[in-house]
Coordinates of C-alpha atoms in Angstrom, one line a residue:
X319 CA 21.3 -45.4 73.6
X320 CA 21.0 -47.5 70.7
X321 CA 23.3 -46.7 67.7
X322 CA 21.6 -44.0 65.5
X323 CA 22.3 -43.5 61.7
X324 CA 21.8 -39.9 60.7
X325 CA 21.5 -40.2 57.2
X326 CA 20.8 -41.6 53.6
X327 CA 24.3 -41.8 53.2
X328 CA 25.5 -43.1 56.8
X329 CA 22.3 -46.5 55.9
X330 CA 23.4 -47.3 52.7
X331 CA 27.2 -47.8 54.5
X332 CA 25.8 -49.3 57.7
X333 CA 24.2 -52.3 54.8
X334 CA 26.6 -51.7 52.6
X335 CA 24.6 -50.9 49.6
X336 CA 24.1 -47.6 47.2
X337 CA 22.2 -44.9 48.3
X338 CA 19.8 -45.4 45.7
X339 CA 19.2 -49.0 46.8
X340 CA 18.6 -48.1 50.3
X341 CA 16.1 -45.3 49.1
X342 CA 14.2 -47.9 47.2
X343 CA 14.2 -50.1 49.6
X344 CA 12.7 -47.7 52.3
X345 CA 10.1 -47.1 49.4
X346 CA 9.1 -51.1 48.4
X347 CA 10.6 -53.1 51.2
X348 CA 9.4 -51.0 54.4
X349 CA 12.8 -50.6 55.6
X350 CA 12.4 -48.8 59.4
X351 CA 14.0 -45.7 58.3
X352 CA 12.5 -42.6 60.2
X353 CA 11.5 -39.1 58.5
X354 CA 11.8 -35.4 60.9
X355 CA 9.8 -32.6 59.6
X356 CA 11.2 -29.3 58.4
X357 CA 14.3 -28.2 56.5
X358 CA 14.3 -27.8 52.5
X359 CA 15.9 -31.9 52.2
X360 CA 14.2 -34.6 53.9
X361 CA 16.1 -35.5 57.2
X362 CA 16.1 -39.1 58.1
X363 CA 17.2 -41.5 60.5
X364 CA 17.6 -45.5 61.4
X365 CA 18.5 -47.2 64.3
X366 CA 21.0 -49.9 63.9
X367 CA 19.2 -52.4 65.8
X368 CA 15.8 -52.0 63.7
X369 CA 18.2 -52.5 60.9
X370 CA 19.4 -55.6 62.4
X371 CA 15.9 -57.1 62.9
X372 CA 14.7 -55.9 58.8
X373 CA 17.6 -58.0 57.9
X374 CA 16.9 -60.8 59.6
X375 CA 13.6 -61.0 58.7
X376 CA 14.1 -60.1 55.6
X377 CA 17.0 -61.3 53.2
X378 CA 18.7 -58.7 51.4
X379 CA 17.8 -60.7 48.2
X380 CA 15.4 -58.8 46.2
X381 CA 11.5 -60.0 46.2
X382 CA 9.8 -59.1 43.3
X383 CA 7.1 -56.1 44.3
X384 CA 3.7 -55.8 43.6
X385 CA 3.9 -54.7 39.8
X386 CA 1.5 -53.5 37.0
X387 CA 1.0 -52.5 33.5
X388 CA -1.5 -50.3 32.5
X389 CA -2.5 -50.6 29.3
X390 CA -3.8 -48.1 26.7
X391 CA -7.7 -47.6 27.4
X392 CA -10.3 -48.4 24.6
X393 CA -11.8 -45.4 22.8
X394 CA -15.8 -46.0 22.7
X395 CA -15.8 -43.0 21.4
X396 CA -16.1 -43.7 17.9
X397 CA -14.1 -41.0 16.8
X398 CA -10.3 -41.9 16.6
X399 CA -9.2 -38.5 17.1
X400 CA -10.8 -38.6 20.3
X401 CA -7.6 -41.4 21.1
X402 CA -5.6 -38.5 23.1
X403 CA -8.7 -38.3 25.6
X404 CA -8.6 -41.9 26.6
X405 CA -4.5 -42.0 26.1
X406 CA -4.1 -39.1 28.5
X407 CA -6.8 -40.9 30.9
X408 CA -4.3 -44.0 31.2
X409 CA -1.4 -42.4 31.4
X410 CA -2.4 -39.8 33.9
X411 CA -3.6 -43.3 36.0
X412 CA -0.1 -44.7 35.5
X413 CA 1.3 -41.6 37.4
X414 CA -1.2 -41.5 40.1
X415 CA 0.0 -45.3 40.4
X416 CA 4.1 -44.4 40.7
X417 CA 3.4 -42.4 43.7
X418 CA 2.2 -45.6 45.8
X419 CA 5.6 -46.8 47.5
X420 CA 6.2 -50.9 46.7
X421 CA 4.0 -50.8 43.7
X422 CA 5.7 -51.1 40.6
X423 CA 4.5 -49.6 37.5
X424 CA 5.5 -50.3 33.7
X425 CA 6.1 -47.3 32.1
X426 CA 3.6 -45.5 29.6
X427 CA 6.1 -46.2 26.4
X428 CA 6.3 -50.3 27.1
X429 CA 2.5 -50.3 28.0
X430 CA 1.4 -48.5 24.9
X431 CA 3.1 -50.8 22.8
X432 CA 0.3 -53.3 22.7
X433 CA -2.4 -51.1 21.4
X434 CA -4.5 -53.2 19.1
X435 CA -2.5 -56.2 18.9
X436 CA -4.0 -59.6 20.2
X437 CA -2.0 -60.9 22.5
X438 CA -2.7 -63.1 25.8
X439 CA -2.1 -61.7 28.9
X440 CA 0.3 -64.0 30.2
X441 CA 2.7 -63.3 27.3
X442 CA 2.3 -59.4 27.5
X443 CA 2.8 -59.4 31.5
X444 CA 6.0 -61.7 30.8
X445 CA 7.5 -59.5 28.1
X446 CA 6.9 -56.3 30.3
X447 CA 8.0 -58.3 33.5
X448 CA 4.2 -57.4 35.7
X449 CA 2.0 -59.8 37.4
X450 CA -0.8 -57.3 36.8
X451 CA -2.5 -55.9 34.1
X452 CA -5.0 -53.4 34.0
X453 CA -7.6 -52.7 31.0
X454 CA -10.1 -50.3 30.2
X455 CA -12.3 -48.6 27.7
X456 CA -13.9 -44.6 27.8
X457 CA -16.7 -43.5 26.5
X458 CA -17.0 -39.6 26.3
X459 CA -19.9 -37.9 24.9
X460 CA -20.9 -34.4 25.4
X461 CA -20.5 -33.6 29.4
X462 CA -20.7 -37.1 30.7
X463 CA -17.9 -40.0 31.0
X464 CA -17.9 -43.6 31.1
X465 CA -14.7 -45.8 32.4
X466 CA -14.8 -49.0 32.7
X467 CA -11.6 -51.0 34.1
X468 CA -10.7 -54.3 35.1
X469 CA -7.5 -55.9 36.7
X470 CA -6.4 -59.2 35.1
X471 CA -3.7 -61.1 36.5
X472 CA -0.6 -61.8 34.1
X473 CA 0.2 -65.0 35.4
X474 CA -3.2 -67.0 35.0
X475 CA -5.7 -64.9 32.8
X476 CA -8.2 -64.4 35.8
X477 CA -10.2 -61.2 36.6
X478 CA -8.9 -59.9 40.1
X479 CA -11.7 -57.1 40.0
X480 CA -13.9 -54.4 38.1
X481 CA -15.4 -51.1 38.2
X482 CA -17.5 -48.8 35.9
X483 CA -17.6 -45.2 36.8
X484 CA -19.9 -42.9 35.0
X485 CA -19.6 -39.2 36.3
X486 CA -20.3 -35.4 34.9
X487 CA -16.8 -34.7 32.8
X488 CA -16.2 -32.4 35.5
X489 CA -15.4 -35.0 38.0
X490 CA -13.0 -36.6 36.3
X491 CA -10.2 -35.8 38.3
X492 CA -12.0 -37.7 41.5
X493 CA -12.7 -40.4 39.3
X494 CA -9.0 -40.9 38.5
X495 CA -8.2 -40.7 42.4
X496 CA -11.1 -43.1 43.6
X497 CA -10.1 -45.6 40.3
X498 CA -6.0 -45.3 41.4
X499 CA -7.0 -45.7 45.0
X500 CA -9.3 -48.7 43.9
X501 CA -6.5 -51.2 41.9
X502 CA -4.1 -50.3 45.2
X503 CA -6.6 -51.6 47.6
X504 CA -6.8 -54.4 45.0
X505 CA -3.1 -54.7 45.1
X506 CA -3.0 -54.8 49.1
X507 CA -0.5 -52.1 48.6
X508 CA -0.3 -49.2 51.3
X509 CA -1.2 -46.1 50.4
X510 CA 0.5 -42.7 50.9
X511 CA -1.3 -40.1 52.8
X512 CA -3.0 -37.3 50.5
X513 CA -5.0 -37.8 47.0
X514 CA -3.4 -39.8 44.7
X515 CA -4.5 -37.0 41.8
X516 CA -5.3 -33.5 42.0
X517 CA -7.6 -31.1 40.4
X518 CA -5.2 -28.7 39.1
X519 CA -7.6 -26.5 36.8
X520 CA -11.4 -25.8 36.8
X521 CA -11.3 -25.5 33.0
X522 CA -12.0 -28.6 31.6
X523 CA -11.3 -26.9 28.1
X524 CA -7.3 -26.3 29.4
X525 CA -6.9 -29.8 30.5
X526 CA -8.2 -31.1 27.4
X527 CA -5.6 -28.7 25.6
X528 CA -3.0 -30.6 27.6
X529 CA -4.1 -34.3 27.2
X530 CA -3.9 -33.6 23.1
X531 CA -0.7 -31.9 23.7
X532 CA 1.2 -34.5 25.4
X533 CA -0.2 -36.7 23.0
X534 CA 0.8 -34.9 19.7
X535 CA 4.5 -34.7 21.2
X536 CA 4.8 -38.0 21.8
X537 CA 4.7 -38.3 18.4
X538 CA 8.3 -37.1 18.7
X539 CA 8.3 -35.6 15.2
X540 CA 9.1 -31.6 14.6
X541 CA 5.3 -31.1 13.0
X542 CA 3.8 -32.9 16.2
X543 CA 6.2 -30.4 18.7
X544 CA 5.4 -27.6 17.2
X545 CA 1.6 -28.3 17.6
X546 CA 2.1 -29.9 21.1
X547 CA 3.2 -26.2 22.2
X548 CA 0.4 -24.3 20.5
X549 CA -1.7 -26.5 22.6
X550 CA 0.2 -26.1 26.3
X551 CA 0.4 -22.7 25.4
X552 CA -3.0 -22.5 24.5
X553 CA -3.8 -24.3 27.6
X554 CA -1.8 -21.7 29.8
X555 CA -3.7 -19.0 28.2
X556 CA -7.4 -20.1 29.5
X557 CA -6.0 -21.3 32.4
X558 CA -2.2 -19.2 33.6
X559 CA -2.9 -21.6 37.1
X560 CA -2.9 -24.8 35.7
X561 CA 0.9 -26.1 36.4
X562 CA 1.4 -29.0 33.8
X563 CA 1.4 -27.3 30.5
X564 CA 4.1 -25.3 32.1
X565 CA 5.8 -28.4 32.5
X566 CA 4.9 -29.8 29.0
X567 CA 6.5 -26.4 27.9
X568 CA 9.6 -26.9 29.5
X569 CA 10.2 -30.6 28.6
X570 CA 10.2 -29.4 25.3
X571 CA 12.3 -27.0 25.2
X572 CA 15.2 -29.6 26.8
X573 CA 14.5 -32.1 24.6
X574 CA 15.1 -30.0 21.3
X575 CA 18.1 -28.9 23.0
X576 CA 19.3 -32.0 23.8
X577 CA 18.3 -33.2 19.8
X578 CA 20.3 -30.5 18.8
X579 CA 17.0 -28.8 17.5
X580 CA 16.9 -26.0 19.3
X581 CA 20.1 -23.8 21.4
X582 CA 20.9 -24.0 24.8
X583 CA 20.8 -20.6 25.3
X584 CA 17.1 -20.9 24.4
X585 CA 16.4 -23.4 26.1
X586 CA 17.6 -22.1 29.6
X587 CA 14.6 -20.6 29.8
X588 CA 12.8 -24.2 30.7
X589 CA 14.1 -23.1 34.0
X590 CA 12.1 -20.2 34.8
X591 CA 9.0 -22.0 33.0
X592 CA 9.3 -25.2 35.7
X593 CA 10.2 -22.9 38.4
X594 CA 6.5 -21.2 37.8
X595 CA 4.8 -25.1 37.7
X596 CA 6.4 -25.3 41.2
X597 CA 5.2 -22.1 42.2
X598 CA 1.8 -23.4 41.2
X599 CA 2.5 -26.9 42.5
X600 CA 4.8 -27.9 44.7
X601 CA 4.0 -31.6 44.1
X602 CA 5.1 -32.5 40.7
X603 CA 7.5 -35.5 41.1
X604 CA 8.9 -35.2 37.3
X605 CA 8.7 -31.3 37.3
X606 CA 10.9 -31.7 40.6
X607 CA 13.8 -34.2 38.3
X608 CA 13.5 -31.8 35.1
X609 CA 14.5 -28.7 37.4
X610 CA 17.3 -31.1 39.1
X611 CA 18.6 -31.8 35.5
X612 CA 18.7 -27.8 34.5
X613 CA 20.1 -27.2 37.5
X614 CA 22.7 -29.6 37.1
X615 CA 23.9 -29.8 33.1
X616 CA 22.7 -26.4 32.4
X617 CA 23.4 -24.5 35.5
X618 CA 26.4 -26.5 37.2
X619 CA 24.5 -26.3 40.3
X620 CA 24.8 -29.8 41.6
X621 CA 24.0 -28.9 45.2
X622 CA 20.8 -27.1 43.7
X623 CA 20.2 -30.4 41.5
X624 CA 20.7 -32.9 44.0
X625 CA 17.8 -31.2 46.0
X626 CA 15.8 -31.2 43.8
X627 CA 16.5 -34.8 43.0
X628 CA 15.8 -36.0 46.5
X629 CA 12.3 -34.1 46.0
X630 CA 11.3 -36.4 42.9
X631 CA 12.1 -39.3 44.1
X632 CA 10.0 -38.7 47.5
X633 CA 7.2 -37.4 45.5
X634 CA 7.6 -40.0 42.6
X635 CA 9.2 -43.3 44.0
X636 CA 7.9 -45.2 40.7
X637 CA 8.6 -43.2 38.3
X638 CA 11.5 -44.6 35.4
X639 CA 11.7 -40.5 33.6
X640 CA 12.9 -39.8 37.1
X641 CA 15.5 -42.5 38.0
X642 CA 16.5 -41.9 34.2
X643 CA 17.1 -38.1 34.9
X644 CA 19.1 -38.8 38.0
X645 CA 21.5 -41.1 36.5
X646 CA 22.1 -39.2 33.4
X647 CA 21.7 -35.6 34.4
X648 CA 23.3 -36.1 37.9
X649 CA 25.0 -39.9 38.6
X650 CA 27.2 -39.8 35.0
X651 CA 28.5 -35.9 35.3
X652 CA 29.2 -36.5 38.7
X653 CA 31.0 -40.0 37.9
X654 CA 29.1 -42.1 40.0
X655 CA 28.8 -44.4 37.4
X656 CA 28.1 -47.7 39.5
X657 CA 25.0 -46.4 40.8
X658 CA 24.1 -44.5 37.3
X659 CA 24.1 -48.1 36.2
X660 CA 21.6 -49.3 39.1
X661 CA 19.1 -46.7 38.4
X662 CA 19.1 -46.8 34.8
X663 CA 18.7 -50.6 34.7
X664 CA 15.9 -50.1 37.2
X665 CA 14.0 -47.5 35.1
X666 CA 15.2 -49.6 31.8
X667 CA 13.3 -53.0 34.0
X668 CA 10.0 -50.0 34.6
X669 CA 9.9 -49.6 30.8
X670 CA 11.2 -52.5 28.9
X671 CA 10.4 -51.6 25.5
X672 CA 11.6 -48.2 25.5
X673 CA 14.4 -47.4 22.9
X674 CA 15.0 -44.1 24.6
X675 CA 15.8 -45.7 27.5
X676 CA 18.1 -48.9 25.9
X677 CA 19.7 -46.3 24.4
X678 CA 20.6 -43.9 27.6
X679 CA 21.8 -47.1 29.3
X680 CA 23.9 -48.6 26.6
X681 CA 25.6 -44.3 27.2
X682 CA 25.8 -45.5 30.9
X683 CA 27.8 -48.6 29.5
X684 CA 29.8 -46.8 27.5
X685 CA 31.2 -44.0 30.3
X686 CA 31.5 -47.4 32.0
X687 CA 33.5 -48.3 29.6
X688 CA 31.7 -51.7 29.0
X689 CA 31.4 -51.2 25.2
X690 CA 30.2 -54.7 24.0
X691 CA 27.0 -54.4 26.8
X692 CA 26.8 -50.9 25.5
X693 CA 26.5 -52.3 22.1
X694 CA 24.3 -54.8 23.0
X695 CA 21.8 -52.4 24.7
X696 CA 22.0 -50.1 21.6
X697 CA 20.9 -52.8 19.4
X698 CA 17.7 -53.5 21.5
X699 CA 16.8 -49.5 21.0
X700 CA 17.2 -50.1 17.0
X701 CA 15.1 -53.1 17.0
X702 CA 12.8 -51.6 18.9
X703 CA 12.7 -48.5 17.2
X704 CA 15.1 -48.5 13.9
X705 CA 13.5 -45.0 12.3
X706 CA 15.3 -43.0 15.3
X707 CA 19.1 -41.5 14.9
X708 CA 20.5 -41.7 18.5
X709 CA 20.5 -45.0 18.9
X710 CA 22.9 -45.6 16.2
X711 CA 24.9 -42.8 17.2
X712 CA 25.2 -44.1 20.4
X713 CA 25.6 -47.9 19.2
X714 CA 28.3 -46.1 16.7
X715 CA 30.5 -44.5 19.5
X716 CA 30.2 -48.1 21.8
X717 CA 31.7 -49.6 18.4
X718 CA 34.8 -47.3 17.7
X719 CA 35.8 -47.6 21.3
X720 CA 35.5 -51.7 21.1
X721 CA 37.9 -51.4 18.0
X722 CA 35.1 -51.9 15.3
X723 CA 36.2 -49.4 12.6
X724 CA 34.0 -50.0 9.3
X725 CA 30.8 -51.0 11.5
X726 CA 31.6 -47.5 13.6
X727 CA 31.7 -45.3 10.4
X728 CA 28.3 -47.7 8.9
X729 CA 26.6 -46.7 12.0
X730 CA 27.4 -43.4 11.7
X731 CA 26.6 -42.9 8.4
X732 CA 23.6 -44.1 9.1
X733 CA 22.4 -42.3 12.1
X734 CA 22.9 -39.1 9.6
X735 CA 20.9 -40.6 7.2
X736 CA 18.1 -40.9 9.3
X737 CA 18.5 -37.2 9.8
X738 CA 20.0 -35.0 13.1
X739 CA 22.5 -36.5 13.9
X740 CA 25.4 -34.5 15.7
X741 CA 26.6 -32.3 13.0
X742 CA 27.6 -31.7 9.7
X743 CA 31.3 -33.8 9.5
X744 CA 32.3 -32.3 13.0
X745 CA 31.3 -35.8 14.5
X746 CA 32.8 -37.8 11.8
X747 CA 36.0 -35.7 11.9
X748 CA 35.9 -37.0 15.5
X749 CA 34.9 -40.8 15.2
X750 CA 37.8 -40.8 12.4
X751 CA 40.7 -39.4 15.1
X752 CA 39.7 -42.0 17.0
X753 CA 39.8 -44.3 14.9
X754 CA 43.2 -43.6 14.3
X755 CA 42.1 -42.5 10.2
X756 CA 44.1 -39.2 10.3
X757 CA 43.7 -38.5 7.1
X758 CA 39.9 -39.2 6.6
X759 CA 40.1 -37.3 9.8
X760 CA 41.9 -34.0 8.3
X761 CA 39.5 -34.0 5.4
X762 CA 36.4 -33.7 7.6
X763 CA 38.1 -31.0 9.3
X764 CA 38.3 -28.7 6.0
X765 CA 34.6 -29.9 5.1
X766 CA 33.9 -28.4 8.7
X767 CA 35.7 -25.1 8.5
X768 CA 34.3 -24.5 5.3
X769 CA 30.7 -25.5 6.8
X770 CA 31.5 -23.2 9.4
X771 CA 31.9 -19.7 6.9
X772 CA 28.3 -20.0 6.4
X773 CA 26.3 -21.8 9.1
X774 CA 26.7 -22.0 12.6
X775 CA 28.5 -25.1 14.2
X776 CA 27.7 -25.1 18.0
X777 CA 31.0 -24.9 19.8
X778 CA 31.0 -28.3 21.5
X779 CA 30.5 -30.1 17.7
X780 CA 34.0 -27.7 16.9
X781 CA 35.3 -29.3 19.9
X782 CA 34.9 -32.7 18.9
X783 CA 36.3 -32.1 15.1
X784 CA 39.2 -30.5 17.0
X785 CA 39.5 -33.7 19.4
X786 CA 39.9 -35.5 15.6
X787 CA 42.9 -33.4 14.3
X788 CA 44.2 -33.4 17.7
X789 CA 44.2 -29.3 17.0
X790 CA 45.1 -27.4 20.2
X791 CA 42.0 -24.9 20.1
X792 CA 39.7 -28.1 21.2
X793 CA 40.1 -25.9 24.8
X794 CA 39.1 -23.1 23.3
X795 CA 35.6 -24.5 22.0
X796 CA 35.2 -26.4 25.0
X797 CA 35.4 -23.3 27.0
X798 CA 32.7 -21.7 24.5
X799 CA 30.6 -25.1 24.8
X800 CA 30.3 -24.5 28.5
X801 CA 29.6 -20.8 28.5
X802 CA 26.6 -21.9 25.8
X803 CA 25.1 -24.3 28.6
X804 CA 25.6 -26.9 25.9
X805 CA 23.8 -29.9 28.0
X806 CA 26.3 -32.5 26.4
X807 CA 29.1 -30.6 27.4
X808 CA 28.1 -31.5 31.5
X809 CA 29.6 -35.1 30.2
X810 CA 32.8 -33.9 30.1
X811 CA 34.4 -35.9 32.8
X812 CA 33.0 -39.0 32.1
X813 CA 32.3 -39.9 28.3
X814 CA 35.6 -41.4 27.2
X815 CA 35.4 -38.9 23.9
X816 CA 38.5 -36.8 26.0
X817 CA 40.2 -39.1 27.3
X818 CA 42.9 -38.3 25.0
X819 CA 42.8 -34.5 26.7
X820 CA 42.0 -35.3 30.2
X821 CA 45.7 -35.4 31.5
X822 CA 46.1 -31.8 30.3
X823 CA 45.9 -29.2 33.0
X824 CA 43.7 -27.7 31.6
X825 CA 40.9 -29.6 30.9
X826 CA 40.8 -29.5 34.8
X827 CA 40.1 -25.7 34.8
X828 CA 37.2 -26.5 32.3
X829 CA 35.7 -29.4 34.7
X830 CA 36.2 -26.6 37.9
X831 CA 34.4 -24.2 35.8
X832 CA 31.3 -26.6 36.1
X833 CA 32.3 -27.5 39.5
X834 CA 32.9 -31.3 38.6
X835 CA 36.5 -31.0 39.3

């Protein structure tokens, strides 16, 4: 019988690659990897020989897949607050698209980024690394819809192909599927089995709740959150079936959390709310990676969130939110930093200009302990967006650990003038102990005890002004942090911040407590 390798894990060792890299491969590169049926994980299996004859045929150098940018549609409209409709249109094309395995698609945020600037093809396929481009315009009035779309290729101007679709607005979730299905046919890329984009409501009125939703958080601003939710929720209320503004809800809620605008202890509930999208539907990529990321930094249920994981990324192959999840909510608490590294460079290469992105990497760098690429990738994130706080914070903590006192504090400073970044002084009181400024260090630490007689601190920002004064009750707010379900606190093995603590018996009881021991 021929040799016979039994799973993910057993591959990746037999080539010897990363996981991740054999996962990908088996998505873009039609590596003979076979699939069994049944069982909540997906059970695979290669043959060594097969394996033998990919290789030979095909190097284990990395050819470019087919790749494609979509780019924001034109609103005929004539009404600019109609924007969201043709936005969400897009967008919901570029996630249809991420589910074709060995298609590569640029994420919404580096796409988006050319909306009403002239600029040739060849130079916006070459700064968002396609070959492909695809444009469009929308005309909505009353109950009809008009799309019009064209692929261009990046490389030489030319039209590969073009479609107009005009439909009844209530076929506009077949006209999504047919136009997805269209640019892969285009693309001579192979198509998965199933539609590409379901109907998931029969109200029009709730998915056009959604689309403005989405839209108005992206704006990523607390005005715009607050009205994104008073439109999902609205959304849920005409429809209680529809799954996404479910998962619209509890994106939300993790991501104030996470901005240290909202608590943890309020924002566990995104659990229950993307549990009940899944209940709903079952084949939400993302919603699959968002419940792996609760599961894992809020929950400390790795096993949990390493199924859930494996889901996404069989549902979503293309997607860069979910190789961004997995590194950063899974891969870095787990310190598998090597392959963290490989998926968020591959999600950073999906969406080039994304400062949210730069900046999660140049985090990846810095639990790496590579602080001048850490710096470097922090740098990108403020040129692309310099009105956002965490990426100075996070280009501040690459500097203090590369030695670079005054630009540290600068950046710091900064990042708090913007507005929300981590804590009153509790951070500072931090960055100066490590800086080795112990008396700029002790003075934080009054400012922060007296802060604390009148206003909450959350315990993990006590921890770090502790970590400062090198005061002993650092375990004691730790061990609070963790109770809270702080989602920063799941960094705890990795994030160089305690090294100065991690020799200490027991910061190992605190790491066993989240089962990262």
């Amino acid at each position: 019988m021929p040799k016979r390798l039994n799973s993910w894990k057993e591959i990746a060792a037999y080539l010897g690659r990363e996981v991740r890299t054999v996962q990908r491969w088996g998505a873009e590169r039609e590596l003979p990897v076979h699939r069994l049926p049944g069982g909540d994980r997906p059970r695979v299996y290669a043959l060594a020989s097969e394996l033998d004859a990919w290789l030979s045929a095909s190097p284990v150098e990395e050819r470019a897949p087919t790749s494609i940018a979509v780019l924001p549609f034109v609103n005929l409209c004539g009404h600019k607050e109609n924007e969201y409709f043709s936005d969400g249109l897009a967008d919901e094309i570029i996630n249809a698209l991420t589910r074709i395995p060995g298609l590569r698609v640029s994420a919404r945020t580096s796409a988006f980024a050319f909306r009403g600037k002239e600029q040739d093809v060849r130079e916006i396929g070459e700064r968002l690394g396609v070959t492909t481009l695809l444009e469009g315009s929308v005309r909505r009035e009353a109950n009809r819809v008009r799309i019009s779309a064209q692929l261009v290729s990046a490389e030489d101007g030319y039209h590969l192909w073009s479609e107009s679709y005009e439909r009844e607005l209530s076929d506009i979730f077949a006209i999504q599927d047919e136009l997805a299905r269209s640019i892969a046919r285009a693309l001579r890329v192979r198509l998965v089995p199933g539609p590409l984009v379901e109907r998931m409501t029969e109200d029009l009125e709730a998915y056009d709740l959604w689309l403005k939703g989405r839209c108005l958080g992206l704006l990523y601003t607390p005005e715009g959150i607050g009205a994104a939710r008073e439109c999902f929720e609205a959304a849920m209320a005409r429809d209680p079936c529809f799954p996404l503004p479910y998962v619209s809800i509890a994106e939300l809620l993790f991501g104030a959390a996470e901005l240290l605008q909202l608590s943890a202890a309020e924002a566990r509930r995104a659990r229950q709310i993307v549990l009940k999208a899944l209940e709903l539907n079952e084949r939400l990529g993302e919603a699959h990676a968002l419940l792996g990321t609760l599961e894992g930094v809020m929950e400390y249920d790795w096993d949990s969130a390493e199924r859930a994981f494996e889901r996404a990324f069989e549902l979503t192959p293309g997607s860069s939110t979910v190789l961004a999840r997995h590194a950063l909510s899974f891969l870095v608490p787990k310190r598998r930093i090597a392959e963290a590294l490989e998926e968020m460079r591959h999600a950073t290469a999906l969406d080039p200009l994304s400062p949210f992105l730069h900046t999660a990497l140049g985090l990846t760098w810095v639990v790496a302990r590579e602080y001048q690429r850490a710096e470097a990738e922090c740098r990108l994130a403020i040129e692309l967006a310099p009105g956002l706080w965490w990426p100075h914070w996070m280009l501040c903590t690459a500097l203090a650990f590369d030695g670079k006192a005054e630009e540290a504090i600068a950046e710091a400073l900064l990042a708090r003038k913007i507005g929300g970044a981590p804590g009153p002084p509790a951070a500072l009181c931090c960055l100066y102990g490590l800086l080795g400024r112990a008396a700029e260090a002790l003075q934080c630490f009054e400012q922060v005890l007296d802060f604390a007689r009148t206003t909450a601190i959350p315990p993990l920002g006590m921890a770090w002004a502790c970590i400062g004064v090198k005061d002993e009750r650092v375990f004691e707010w730790l061990d609070k942090a963790i109770n809270a379900r702080d989602p920063s606190v799941a960094n705890l093995a990795s994030m160089p911040i305690y090294d100065g603590i991690r020799d200490d018996p027991r910061f190992h009881t605190l790491l066993a407590r989240m089962h990262l021991a």
